[in-house]
Amino acid sequence: MTIDLRSDTVTQPTPEMRRAMMEAEVGDDGYGEDPTVNRLQELAAEMTGKEAALFVTSGTQGNMVSLLAHCGRGDEVIVGDRSHTYLYEQGGMAQLGGIHPRVIPNRPDGTLDPEDILQAIRPDNIHFPRTRLVVLENTHNFCYGAPLTPEYTRDIGNLAHERGLKLHIDGARIFNAAVALGVDVRELTAPADSITFCLSKGLSAPVGSVVCGSRDFIEEARRVRKVLGGGMRQAGVIAAAGIVALTQMVDRLAEDHANARRLAEGLAQIPGFEVALERVYTNIVYVDVTTGATAAEVVQRAEEMGVRVLALGPYRIRAVTHYGITEADIDRALDIFDHIARQMIS
Ligand code: TLP
């Protein structure tokens, strides 16, 4: 069996999810009448400490809905240069919303320097777009899966709110952050006006993300979701898996983090691979290839031998642990990488 470490998006639904999906009570969510969708949304709102929540098709749609609900054409969003929203969502904010991204550097731990945020806020001037929103990402995918702390998030929330800005968190993996930091996820979401989290990554549901925020914000988000084609009907069939994800799959993320550390520590001992062990925080491991081969070559060789990983740079590989990946799989993957490195060096 192939060990697929390309992403935590590749997870299979659990047997409980399949059962819940089969038995889900459903209705037309266009009328707000799907009891299972409503239950998922209430649960998500409660868990994140927000008034309301909205089930959306994907993390990308959740971020898009949130940005479009917060901003109008000609508004500006302060966003990190390594953020998924800026790098990996087709520039949707500009493409669909006429929203201008103001890009500032992410630090290696995924944070934005508060001073950079302050400098980026536009004064009221006819020449400038209007700054409306700050976007944070937790955990930060392209910054080593780093979790942002409650203290940092609170500081940025205060900074934004004192200046009349809103704060959105792309919390695709925010439950990984909560588990890694040992905090209630509400501590990470409280400072935000809106937050998107994904059911279909580490939490292993087959489809879906949830946007959480105030009742008014979610009403607006529901309108935006509709124009984006995200108005679903008997969506309880998939929301049912999301309920299982939230009730049964959060605590086990610690296993994924332990497996990621095991993988990182093993790889760090293989000549030809380099891993910054102090930058292994959650379920994401970045590995630099120093054998002289490219990441693409290693990825191909690994795939032939039964391990799938992603090349995310000319010499950089990403491996992500998730439900379905066991400690034994990690050890087998390490054997395969060891074999590849020996071949490539000799
Ligand atoms: N991330 C995917 C790929 O797009 C890279 C992955 O394999 O990691 N925010 C963050 C932080 C994400 O990592 C992702 C997906 C999204 C948003 C988008 O979620 P989806 O794929 O559900 O649209």
XYZ file of C-alpha atoms and ligand atoms in Angstrom:
369
model
C 0.000 0.000 0.000
C 1.261 3.440 -0.904
C 1.988 5.722 2.030
C 0.475 8.999 0.952
C 2.056 11.946 2.753
C 1.249 14.561 0.099
C -1.351 16.205 2.310
C -3.868 15.621 5.067
C -6.489 16.278 2.377
C -6.055 12.675 1.165
C -7.683 11.104 4.225
C -10.442 8.553 3.831
C -13.635 9.043 5.855
C -13.834 6.910 9.010
C -16.369 4.040 9.261
C -18.392 6.232 11.689
C -18.471 8.993 9.070
C -19.721 6.642 6.382
C -22.437 5.382 8.717
C -23.451 8.904 9.742
C -23.587 9.972 6.096
C -25.799 7.046 5.185
C -28.201 7.703 8.034
C -28.206 11.516 7.884
C -31.537 13.267 8.198
C -31.632 15.856 5.426
C -33.697 18.739 4.033
C -33.248 21.662 1.652
C -30.540 23.867 3.112
C -31.575 26.607 0.656
C -34.546 27.014 3.026
C -32.365 26.439 6.091
C -34.178 23.125 6.532
C -31.399 20.588 6.641
C -31.300 19.477 10.281
C -27.861 17.902 9.941
C -26.321 21.025 8.368
C -27.940 23.094 11.116
C -26.530 20.789 13.776
C -23.033 21.001 12.275
C -23.223 24.789 12.105
C -24.435 25.062 15.708
C -21.677 22.732 16.869
C -19.000 24.654 14.939
C -20.231 27.986 16.308
C -20.232 26.638 19.832
C -16.775 25.060 19.552
C -15.232 28.255 18.143
C -17.147 30.524 20.531
C -18.936 32.431 17.764
C -22.625 33.313 17.375
C -23.136 31.526 14.086
C -21.508 29.362 11.427
C -21.900 28.500 7.758
C -21.052 25.207 6.060
C -19.086 25.816 2.846
C -17.662 23.535 0.204
C -13.947 24.124 0.799
C -11.318 26.158 2.587
C -10.885 28.306 -0.504
C -14.610 29.026 -0.598
C -14.624 29.776 3.137
C -11.829 32.320 2.780
C -13.422 33.823 -0.340
C -16.831 34.131 1.322
C -15.211 35.771 4.354
C -13.137 38.252 2.373
C -16.070 39.210 0.165
C -18.328 39.613 3.203
C -15.810 41.909 4.929
C -14.634 43.942 1.922
C -15.933 45.759 -1.122
C -14.228 46.698 -4.376
C -11.217 48.928 -3.826
C -10.722 47.790 -0.248
C -7.377 46.431 0.857
C -6.475 43.325 2.845
C -3.206 42.950 4.753
C -1.948 39.449 4.157
C 1.266 37.430 4.568
C 3.473 36.696 1.570
C 3.429 32.964 2.348
C -0.259 32.724 3.174
C -2.487 30.277 1.369
C -5.026 33.040 0.736
C -2.462 35.078 -1.149
C -0.426 32.330 -2.828
C -2.764 29.459 -3.516
C -6.280 30.726 -4.104
C -5.896 32.101 -7.640
C -5.771 35.655 -6.313
C -9.501 35.186 -5.756
C -9.801 38.330 -3.684
C -8.660 40.435 -6.663
C -10.198 38.218 -9.319
C -13.682 38.050 -7.859
C -13.825 40.840 -5.323
C -11.781 43.750 -6.673
C -9.950 43.561 -3.345
C -6.333 44.670 -3.266
C -3.890 42.468 -1.346
C -1.273 44.398 0.666
C 1.409 41.791 1.091
C 3.820 41.846 4.022
C 6.401 39.188 4.924
C 5.491 36.182 7.012
C 8.128 35.389 9.605
C 9.281 31.738 9.653
C 6.877 31.006 12.518
C 3.921 32.130 10.408
C 3.393 35.417 12.242
C 3.210 38.888 10.733
C 5.319 41.551 12.448
C 2.850 43.937 14.165
C 5.071 46.841 13.115
C 4.733 45.774 9.452
C 0.944 45.643 9.861
C 0.889 49.145 11.355
C 3.054 50.483 8.522
C 0.779 48.868 5.944
C -2.448 50.473 7.208
C -3.420 53.214 4.775
C -4.220 56.728 5.889
C -7.448 58.233 4.561
C -6.281 59.632 1.242
C -7.951 59.756 -2.156
C -4.939 58.019 -3.720
C -5.131 54.909 -1.570
C -7.363 51.877 -1.244
C -9.086 51.560 2.138
C -7.544 49.055 4.525
C -10.305 46.831 5.887
C -8.955 43.523 7.033
C -5.960 41.610 8.369
C -5.687 37.910 7.518
C -3.771 35.441 9.688
C -3.279 31.724 9.012
C -3.268 29.150 11.820
C -1.551 26.714 11.550
C 0.592 28.274 8.877
C 0.889 25.787 6.047
C 3.879 27.226 4.159
C 5.603 28.285 7.402
C 6.217 24.761 8.632
C 2.711 24.200 9.989
C 3.457 26.616 12.816
C 0.657 27.362 15.290
C -0.029 30.992 16.194
C -0.511 31.439 19.942
C -3.554 32.907 21.720
C -1.394 35.837 22.944
C -0.151 36.717 19.456
C -3.635 36.403 17.975
C -5.068 38.626 20.725
C -2.396 41.271 20.101
C -3.144 41.334 16.380
C -6.895 41.384 17.061
C -6.446 44.406 19.350
C -4.155 46.134 16.879
C -6.692 45.649 14.080
C -9.772 46.573 16.097
C -8.209 49.715 17.587
C -7.769 50.925 14.016
C -11.217 49.971 12.807
C -10.026 46.892 10.896
C -11.411 43.364 11.036
C -9.428 40.172 11.588
C -10.004 36.998 9.562
C -8.225 33.749 10.388
C -7.654 31.118 7.737
C -7.829 28.345 10.306
C -7.822 25.468 7.831
C -5.842 23.527 10.478
C -6.731 25.514 13.594
C -7.575 22.361 15.551
C -4.018 21.180 14.928
C -2.887 24.466 16.471
C -5.160 24.051 19.506
C -3.976 20.475 20.099
C -0.303 21.363 19.630
C -0.540 24.323 22.020
C -2.797 22.484 24.476
C -5.408 25.257 24.438
C -9.133 25.426 23.773
C -9.633 26.440 20.171
C -11.796 29.348 21.417
C -8.635 31.012 22.715
C -7.375 31.086 19.141
C -10.634 32.212 17.571
C -11.845 34.772 20.146
C -9.872 37.730 18.709
C -11.092 37.082 15.147
C -14.176 38.545 13.492
C -14.311 35.538 11.206
C -12.582 32.232 10.937
C -12.628 29.429 8.374
C -11.649 25.927 9.401
C -11.538 22.753 7.327
C -13.286 19.491 8.103
C -11.563 17.772 5.204
C -7.924 18.025 6.280
C -6.647 16.518 9.543
C -10.217 16.029 10.755
C -10.662 13.569 7.871
C -14.155 14.421 6.628
C -14.553 13.902 2.876
C -15.804 17.426 2.072
C -16.299 20.809 3.596
C -15.194 23.723 5.699
C -17.004 26.026 8.108
C -16.981 29.813 8.412
C -17.720 31.132 11.903
C -18.485 34.661 13.090
C -21.211 36.974 14.364
C -24.828 36.390 13.344
C -24.778 39.457 11.062
C -21.523 38.444 9.445
C -22.782 34.916 8.766
C -25.973 36.302 7.192
C -23.827 38.294 4.772
C -21.549 35.283 4.242
C -24.614 33.200 3.311
C -25.485 35.680 0.543
C -21.917 35.584 -0.768
C -21.792 31.784 -0.646
C -24.890 31.725 -2.847
C -23.386 33.890 -5.591
C -20.246 31.744 -5.519
C -22.415 28.723 -6.288
C -21.992 27.303 -2.811
C -25.669 27.113 -1.920
C -26.162 23.400 -1.346
C -29.362 21.436 -0.886
C -29.474 18.126 1.037
C -25.962 18.854 2.252
C -26.630 17.002 5.494
C -25.221 13.944 3.740
C -21.778 15.517 3.886
C -22.339 17.646 7.000
C -22.947 14.391 8.906
C -19.308 13.442 8.375
C -18.331 16.911 9.582
C -20.139 16.328 12.880
C -18.196 13.104 13.373
C -15.009 15.020 12.485
C -15.648 17.616 15.186
C -16.785 15.202 17.868
C -14.352 12.312 17.318
C -11.327 13.450 15.358
C -9.885 16.470 17.172
C -7.967 14.869 20.030
C -6.344 12.254 17.809
C -4.500 15.011 15.886
C -1.839 14.590 18.594
C -0.992 11.232 16.968
C -0.346 12.981 13.658
C 1.935 15.456 15.402
C 3.875 12.628 17.071
C 4.214 10.854 13.711
C 5.420 14.052 12.056
C 8.090 14.410 14.726
C 9.128 10.773 14.297
C 9.403 11.306 10.548
C 11.365 14.533 10.970
C 13.788 13.050 13.471
C 14.348 10.027 11.251
C 14.910 12.122 8.128
C 17.290 14.442 9.977
C 19.570 11.424 10.491
C 19.715 10.531 6.821
C 22.646 12.158 4.996
C 21.198 13.951 1.977
C 18.131 15.277 3.773
C 17.925 18.241 6.101
C 15.113 19.028 8.476
C 14.960 21.990 10.866
C 13.702 20.030 13.878
C 12.881 23.198 15.799
C 10.473 23.989 12.981
C 8.404 20.838 13.264
C 5.325 22.022 15.108
C 2.288 20.016 14.042
C 1.600 17.543 11.213
C 3.650 19.218 8.469
C 7.315 18.453 7.808
C 9.494 20.332 5.342
C 12.612 18.561 4.128
C 15.482 20.007 2.116
C 17.216 17.710 -0.349
C 20.996 18.108 -0.243
C 22.049 15.093 -2.305
C 22.378 17.216 -5.440
C 19.144 15.742 -6.777
C 16.079 17.927 -7.161
C 12.972 17.601 -5.031
C 11.072 16.462 -8.129
C 13.553 13.606 -8.645
C 13.225 12.490 -5.031
C 9.430 12.704 -5.236
C 9.407 10.518 -8.331
C 11.800 7.959 -6.878
C 9.830 7.845 -3.615
C 6.596 7.317 -5.489
C 8.092 4.380 -7.382
C 9.006 2.878 -4.013
C 5.616 3.467 -2.383
C 5.751 6.851 -0.628
C 4.086 9.970 -1.954
C 5.246 13.447 -0.916
C 5.048 16.877 -2.585
C 7.838 18.967 -4.104
C 7.193 22.502 -2.851
C 10.365 24.128 -4.106
C 13.302 23.091 -6.292
C 14.996 21.306 -3.383
C 12.180 21.251 -0.844
C 9.740 18.488 -0.038
C 6.640 18.590 2.145
C 5.301 15.562 4.006
C 2.059 15.701 5.979
C 0.867 13.111 8.497
C -2.795 12.305 9.001
C -5.458 9.777 9.978
C -4.609 6.440 8.356
C -0.854 6.929 8.667
C 0.615 4.783 11.428
C 3.949 4.760 13.213
C 4.836 1.664 11.166
C 4.119 3.615 7.956
C 6.500 6.332 9.121
C 9.219 3.755 9.746
C 8.671 2.246 6.295
C 8.795 5.696 4.712
C 12.069 6.374 6.533
C 13.560 3.130 5.178
C 12.559 4.174 1.670
C 14.045 7.672 2.038
C 17.223 6.173 3.454
C 17.469 3.890 0.434
C 16.877 6.785 -1.988
C 19.484 9.002 -0.322
C 22.113 6.235 -0.451
C 21.415 5.684 -4.158
C 21.547 9.372 -4.940
C 24.738 10.074 -3.053
C 26.695 7.052 -4.327
N -4.118 23.401 1.322
C -3.768 22.293 0.456
C -3.215 22.777 -0.887
O -3.962 23.790 -1.439
C -1.802 23.238 -0.795
C -2.742 21.426 1.155
O -2.524 20.308 0.662
O -2.171 21.854 2.160
N -5.977 27.388 3.749
C -4.912 26.603 4.006
C -3.969 26.993 5.078
C -4.714 25.426 3.275
O -3.646 24.676 3.535
C -5.630 25.079 2.262
C -5.439 23.842 1.426
C -6.734 25.921 2.047
C -6.875 27.068 2.803
C -7.762 25.639 0.974
O -8.570 24.566 1.312
P -9.358 23.763 0.161
O -8.349 22.885 -0.496
O -10.395 23.007 0.931
O -9.947 24.767 -0.762
